[in-house]
Amino acid sequence: MNLSRTFTISLCLVFCLASFSVSRSADSVPADGDAIAAKVNGKPILMDDLNKNLKLAIERNRSIDQEVLPEEQETLKKKILDTMIDELLLEEIADADGITVSDKEVEETIKQFKQRYGGDAKFIQALQTSGRTLEELKDIIRRGKRIQKLLDRKLVVDEAKAEQEAQAYYNEHPQEFVQQEAVRVSHILIRVKADADEAQRKEAHDKAAEILKKLRSGEDFAKLADEYSEGPGAKRGGDLGWILPGSMDPAFDKVAFSLAEGEVSGIVETPFGYHLIKVTEKRDPRKLDFEWVKKSILRKIEQEMRSEKKKEFFSKLRQQADIEVLI
C-alpha cells in the first residue's frame, strides 16, 4: 500500500469500496477510559480508530496477496497515524475556508458505485465486505471530496511556467521523443508442433510452398490467409498490425524489417512453424513534434510541480500546528 499520498488517503474508498480509508468515530470525542493516539490542535485521534484503520489496511493488503508481517505492523501503524493527523489538519482548513460538499455530490458518487458494481445488490455486498455502513461510506466520500476541493484550491499549478518547463524538457531529452521504426505486417502461418517428426515438418513446408506459389502467381494474400493461415489475424487477412523491432521472433523480425512495402517473403521458419510475411506499411523513425507530445509532458511536469507544492504545503501545516503524538 502506498501511504505517501497522505492528502488523498480518504479518497481511496471513492474509487474502490474495499480500499483503505481513514476512519474516525462520529466526533472523535473520547469517552472515559478511551485511549488517545494523538492530539491535533487539541482534537483527539482515538486509539480505537487508529487500530481499526490498521486492521483495514492489513485486510486490504491481504486481499491483494500482500501480507503485512507482524514486524511491519508498527511501522504501518505510524504511517496511518500520520495520515490521520494530516487529514485532521486539512479538515480544519476546509472548515475555515467554508468548503462544503452537497448531498447531491455524495449521492452521485454512490450512484457511480452502484453502476460500477453492477447494481444495488452487488454494491451492498461490496460495502459489507469493506466493513462499512452506507452512512460511514457517505461520510468518507464527503470528507474526501472536501479535502480534494481544498487541495485543488491550494495546489494550483502555474500553467505558463509548466508549459515553459515542458518545452525545456522536450528540448533537453530529444531521445525520448523519437518514434521508432515500425512495419505493419500480415502473415500466413502453417503451424508445426514442437515434437513434429520430419515427415510432418515436410508436409507443413510443402503446404507453405504451395501457398507461396499461389501468391507469386498473383492470388490475393488476404484471401489466402483467411483460407489457410493457422495463426493470429487469419480472419483479418493475416494482419498482425504494427510491430516494433525486437517484438517478434528473431527470424520473423529480421525478415519483416528487410522487406519493402508490399513485398512478400519466402518461407520463414520460427518455433511456431512456417510463415509467409507481407509488409503492408512501413514507418521510418522520426522525432515527434512538440505539439504531438505536449500533453503527456505537461502531465508529468504538472504532477512534479504539484508534488513539490504538496511537500511545502504539508510541511507548513505541521509547523503551524500543535501536534502531540501519544504512542
Coordinates of C-alpha atoms in Angstrom, one line a residue:
M1 CA 0.0 0.0 0.0
N2 CA 1.3 3.5 -0.9
L3 CA 0.8 5.7 2.1
S4 CA 2.9 8.6 0.8
R5 CA -0.2 10.2 -0.7
T6 CA -1.5 11.2 2.7
F7 CA -3.6 14.1 1.4
T8 CA -5.8 11.7 -0.7
I9 CA -6.0 8.7 1.6
S10 CA -9.6 9.3 2.5
L11 CA -10.4 9.3 -1.2
C12 CA -9.4 5.7 -1.7
L13 CA -12.9 4.5 -0.9
V14 CA -14.3 6.8 -3.6
F15 CA -12.6 4.5 -6.2
C16 CA -12.8 1.1 -4.5
L17 CA -15.1 0.1 -1.7
A18 CA -12.6 -2.4 -0.3
S19 CA -9.7 0.2 -0.2
F20 CA -8.2 1.5 3.0
S21 CA -9.6 4.8 4.1
V22 CA -9.2 6.9 7.2
S23 CA -11.9 6.3 9.8
R24 CA -12.9 8.2 12.9
S25 CA -15.7 7.8 15.3
A26 CA -18.5 10.4 15.0
D27 CA -16.9 13.4 16.6
S28 CA -13.7 11.8 17.9
V29 CA -14.8 12.7 21.4
P30 CA -13.1 10.3 23.9
A31 CA -15.3 8.6 26.5
D32 CA -13.9 7.8 29.9
G33 CA -11.1 5.3 29.5
D34 CA -10.7 5.8 25.8
A35 CA -7.0 5.8 24.8
I36 CA -5.8 8.7 22.7
A37 CA -3.2 8.1 20.0
A38 CA -2.5 11.7 19.2
K39 CA -3.9 15.3 19.6
V40 CA -4.0 17.8 16.7
N41 CA -4.6 21.3 17.8
G42 CA -6.4 19.8 20.8
K43 CA -8.5 17.4 18.8
P44 CA -8.0 13.7 19.7
I45 CA -7.3 10.8 17.4
L46 CA -8.7 7.8 19.2
M47 CA -6.6 4.7 19.6
D48 CA -9.6 2.7 18.7
D49 CA -9.9 4.5 15.3
L50 CA -6.2 4.0 14.6
N51 CA -6.4 0.3 15.4
K52 CA -9.5 0.0 13.2
N53 CA -7.6 1.6 10.3
L54 CA -4.6 -0.6 10.8
K55 CA -6.9 -3.7 10.7
L56 CA -8.5 -2.4 7.5
A57 CA -5.1 -1.8 5.9
I58 CA -3.9 -5.3 6.8
E59 CA -7.0 -6.8 5.4
R60 CA -6.8 -4.7 2.2
N61 CA -3.2 -5.8 1.7
R62 CA -4.2 -9.4 2.3
S63 CA -6.9 -9.2 -0.3
I64 CA -4.2 -8.4 -2.9
D65 CA -1.8 -11.0 -1.7
Q66 CA 0.5 -8.6 0.1
E67 CA 0.7 -9.8 3.7
V68 CA 1.8 -7.3 6.3
L69 CA 4.2 -9.1 8.5
P70 CA 3.9 -8.7 12.3
E71 CA 7.2 -6.8 12.5
E72 CA 5.9 -4.4 9.8
Q73 CA 2.7 -3.5 11.6
E74 CA 4.2 -0.9 13.9
T75 CA 5.7 1.0 11.0
L76 CA 2.4 0.8 9.1
K77 CA 0.6 2.0 12.2
K78 CA 2.7 5.1 12.5
K79 CA 2.2 5.9 8.8
I80 CA -1.6 5.5 9.2
L81 CA -1.4 7.8 12.2
D82 CA 0.4 10.4 10.1
T83 CA -2.3 10.1 7.5
M84 CA -5.0 10.7 10.2
I85 CA -3.1 13.7 11.5
D86 CA -2.8 15.2 8.0
E87 CA -6.5 14.6 7.4
L88 CA -7.4 16.4 10.6
L89 CA -5.3 19.4 9.6
L90 CA -6.8 19.5 6.2
E91 CA -10.3 19.3 7.6
E92 CA -9.6 22.3 9.9
I93 CA -8.6 24.4 6.8
A94 CA -11.6 23.2 4.9
D95 CA -13.8 24.3 7.8
A96 CA -12.1 27.7 7.9
D97 CA -12.5 28.1 4.1
G98 CA -16.1 27.1 4.2
I99 CA -15.7 24.2 1.8
T100 CA -18.7 22.1 1.6
V101 CA -19.9 19.0 -0.3
S102 CA -23.6 18.7 -1.2
D103 CA -25.8 15.7 -0.6
K104 CA -26.2 15.6 -4.4
E105 CA -22.5 15.2 -4.9
V106 CA -22.3 12.4 -2.4
E107 CA -25.3 10.7 -4.0
E108 CA -23.8 11.0 -7.4
T109 CA -20.7 9.1 -6.2
I110 CA -22.9 6.4 -4.6
K111 CA -24.8 6.1 -8.0
Q112 CA -21.5 5.7 -9.8
F113 CA -20.5 2.9 -7.3
K114 CA -23.8 1.1 -7.9
Q115 CA -23.2 1.3 -11.7
R116 CA -19.6 0.1 -11.4
Y117 CA -20.6 -2.9 -9.2
G118 CA -23.5 -3.8 -11.5
G119 CA -26.5 -2.8 -9.3
D120 CA -27.7 -2.3 -5.8
A121 CA -27.2 -5.9 -4.6
K122 CA -23.5 -6.2 -5.6
F123 CA -22.9 -2.7 -4.3
I124 CA -24.3 -3.6 -0.9
Q125 CA -22.3 -6.8 -0.9
A126 CA -19.1 -4.9 -1.6
L127 CA -20.0 -2.4 1.1
Q128 CA -20.5 -5.2 3.6
T129 CA -17.1 -6.7 2.6
S130 CA -15.4 -3.4 3.2
G131 CA -16.8 -3.4 6.8
R132 CA -18.5 0.0 6.3
T133 CA -22.1 1.0 6.7
L134 CA -23.7 3.2 4.0
E135 CA -23.6 6.2 6.3
E136 CA -19.9 5.7 7.0
L137 CA -19.3 5.5 3.3
K138 CA -21.1 8.7 2.7
D139 CA -19.1 10.4 5.4
I140 CA -15.9 9.2 3.9
I141 CA -16.9 10.4 0.5
R142 CA -17.9 13.8 1.8
R143 CA -14.7 14.2 3.7
G144 CA -12.6 13.0 0.8
K145 CA -14.3 15.4 -1.6
R146 CA -13.9 18.3 0.8
I147 CA -10.2 17.6 1.0
Q148 CA -9.9 17.3 -2.7
K149 CA -11.6 20.6 -3.2
L150 CA -9.3 22.2 -0.7
L151 CA -6.2 20.8 -2.4
D152 CA -7.5 21.9 -5.8
R153 CA -7.6 25.4 -4.4
K154 CA -4.3 25.4 -2.6
L155 CA -2.1 23.5 -5.1
V156 CA -2.7 25.5 -8.2
V157 CA 0.0 25.0 -10.9
D158 CA 1.3 27.9 -12.8
E159 CA 0.2 26.9 -16.3
A160 CA 2.6 29.2 -18.2
K161 CA 5.6 28.0 -16.1
A162 CA 4.5 24.4 -16.6
E163 CA 4.4 24.9 -20.4
Q164 CA 7.8 26.5 -20.4
E165 CA 9.3 23.6 -18.4
A166 CA 7.6 21.2 -20.8
Q167 CA 9.2 22.8 -23.8
A168 CA 12.6 22.8 -22.0
Y169 CA 12.2 19.1 -21.1
Y170 CA 11.4 18.3 -24.8
N171 CA 14.4 20.2 -26.0
E172 CA 16.7 18.6 -23.4
H173 CA 15.6 15.0 -23.9
P174 CA 15.2 14.5 -27.7
Q175 CA 15.9 10.8 -27.5
E176 CA 12.6 10.3 -25.6
F177 CA 10.5 11.6 -28.4
V178 CA 11.7 9.6 -31.3
Q179 CA 9.1 7.4 -32.8
Q180 CA 10.7 4.0 -33.6
E181 CA 10.8 2.4 -37.0
A182 CA 7.9 0.1 -37.4
V183 CA 6.2 -2.1 -40.0
R184 CA 2.7 -3.3 -40.4
V185 CA 2.7 -6.9 -41.3
S186 CA 0.4 -9.7 -42.4
H187 CA 1.3 -13.3 -42.3
I188 CA 0.2 -16.8 -43.2
L189 CA 1.3 -19.4 -40.7
I190 CA 1.3 -23.1 -41.2
R191 CA 1.8 -24.5 -37.7
V192 CA 4.4 -27.2 -36.8
K193 CA 4.2 -28.8 -33.4
A194 CA 7.4 -28.7 -31.3
D195 CA 7.5 -32.6 -31.3
A196 CA 6.7 -33.0 -35.0
D197 CA 8.8 -35.5 -36.9
E198 CA 10.5 -34.9 -40.2
A199 CA 7.5 -36.2 -42.3
Q200 CA 5.2 -33.8 -40.5
R201 CA 7.6 -30.9 -41.0
K202 CA 7.9 -31.7 -44.7
E203 CA 4.2 -31.8 -45.1
A204 CA 3.8 -28.4 -43.4
H205 CA 6.7 -26.9 -45.5
D206 CA 5.2 -28.3 -48.7
K207 CA 1.9 -26.7 -47.8
A208 CA 3.6 -23.3 -47.2
A209 CA 5.4 -23.7 -50.5
E210 CA 2.2 -24.3 -52.4
I211 CA 0.6 -21.2 -50.9
L212 CA 3.7 -19.2 -51.8
K213 CA 3.3 -20.4 -55.4
K214 CA -0.3 -19.1 -55.4
L215 CA 0.9 -15.7 -54.1
R216 CA 3.6 -15.4 -56.7
S217 CA 1.0 -16.2 -59.4
G218 CA -1.0 -13.2 -58.2
E219 CA -3.6 -14.6 -55.8
D220 CA -4.7 -12.3 -53.0
F221 CA -2.7 -12.5 -49.8
A222 CA -5.7 -11.7 -47.5
K223 CA -7.9 -14.3 -49.1
L224 CA -5.2 -17.0 -48.8
A225 CA -4.6 -16.0 -45.2
D226 CA -8.3 -16.4 -44.4
E227 CA -8.3 -19.8 -46.1
Y228 CA -5.0 -21.3 -45.0
S229 CA -3.4 -19.5 -42.1
E230 CA -3.4 -21.1 -38.7
G231 CA -2.0 -18.1 -36.9
P232 CA -3.3 -14.9 -35.3
G233 CA -5.1 -12.5 -37.5
A234 CA -6.1 -15.2 -40.0
K235 CA -9.7 -13.9 -40.3
R236 CA -8.3 -10.3 -40.7
G237 CA -6.4 -11.3 -43.8
G238 CA -3.4 -12.3 -41.6
D239 CA -3.0 -8.8 -40.3
L240 CA -0.8 -8.5 -37.2
G241 CA -0.8 -4.7 -37.0
W242 CA 2.2 -2.6 -36.4
I243 CA 5.3 -4.3 -34.9
L244 CA 8.5 -2.7 -33.5
P245 CA 12.0 -4.1 -33.8
G246 CA 12.6 -6.9 -31.4
S247 CA 8.9 -7.6 -30.7
M248 CA 8.7 -10.8 -32.7
D249 CA 10.7 -14.0 -33.0
P250 CA 14.2 -13.0 -34.3
A251 CA 13.8 -14.9 -37.6
F252 CA 10.4 -13.3 -38.2
D253 CA 11.7 -9.9 -37.1
K254 CA 14.7 -10.0 -39.4
V255 CA 12.7 -10.7 -42.5
A256 CA 9.8 -8.3 -41.7
F257 CA 12.2 -5.4 -41.4
S258 CA 14.1 -6.3 -44.5
L259 CA 11.1 -6.3 -46.8
A260 CA 9.9 -3.4 -48.9
E261 CA 6.4 -2.1 -48.6
G262 CA 4.0 -4.5 -50.4
E263 CA 6.7 -7.2 -50.7
V264 CA 6.0 -10.8 -49.7
S265 CA 8.8 -13.0 -48.2
G266 CA 9.8 -16.5 -48.9
I267 CA 9.1 -19.3 -46.3
V268 CA 10.3 -18.2 -42.9
E269 CA 10.7 -20.8 -40.1
T270 CA 10.1 -20.0 -36.5
P271 CA 9.4 -22.2 -33.4
F272 CA 5.7 -21.8 -34.4
G273 CA 6.0 -23.2 -37.9
Y274 CA 6.4 -21.7 -41.4
H275 CA 5.4 -18.2 -42.2
L276 CA 4.8 -16.2 -45.3
I277 CA 5.2 -12.5 -44.4
K278 CA 3.9 -9.4 -46.2
V279 CA 4.7 -5.8 -45.2
T280 CA 1.7 -3.6 -45.9
E281 CA 3.1 -0.3 -44.5
K282 CA 6.5 1.0 -43.2
R283 CA 7.2 3.8 -40.8
D284 CA 10.7 5.3 -40.6
P285 CA 12.0 6.6 -37.3
R286 CA 11.2 10.3 -36.7
K287 CA 11.2 12.8 -34.0
L288 CA 7.7 13.6 -32.8
D289 CA 6.7 17.3 -32.9
F290 CA 6.3 19.1 -29.5
E291 CA 2.6 19.6 -30.1
W292 CA 2.2 15.9 -30.5
V293 CA 3.7 15.1 -27.1
K294 CA 2.9 18.3 -25.3
K295 CA 0.0 16.9 -23.3
S296 CA 2.0 13.9 -21.9
I297 CA 5.0 16.1 -21.0
L298 CA 2.7 18.7 -19.3
R299 CA 1.0 15.9 -17.3
K300 CA 4.4 14.8 -16.0
I301 CA 5.6 18.4 -15.3
E302 CA 2.4 19.3 -13.5
Q303 CA 2.5 16.2 -11.4
E304 CA 6.0 17.1 -10.3
M305 CA 5.1 20.7 -9.6
R306 CA 2.0 19.6 -7.5
S307 CA 4.2 17.1 -5.7
E308 CA 6.6 19.8 -4.7
K309 CA 3.7 22.1 -3.6
K310 CA 2.3 19.3 -1.6
K311 CA 5.5 18.8 0.3
E312 CA 5.7 22.6 1.1
F313 CA 2.1 22.8 2.0
F314 CA 2.2 19.9 4.4
S315 CA 5.5 21.0 5.9
K316 CA 4.0 24.4 6.6
L317 CA 0.8 22.9 8.0
R318 CA 2.7 20.8 10.5
Q319 CA 5.0 23.6 11.5
Q320 CA 2.0 25.8 12.4
A321 CA 0.0 23.0 14.2
D322 CA 0.2 21.8 17.7
I323 CA 0.6 18.0 17.3
E324 CA 1.1 15.7 20.2
V325 CA 1.7 12.0 19.4
L326 CA 1.0 9.8 22.4
I327 CA 2.1 6.4 21.2

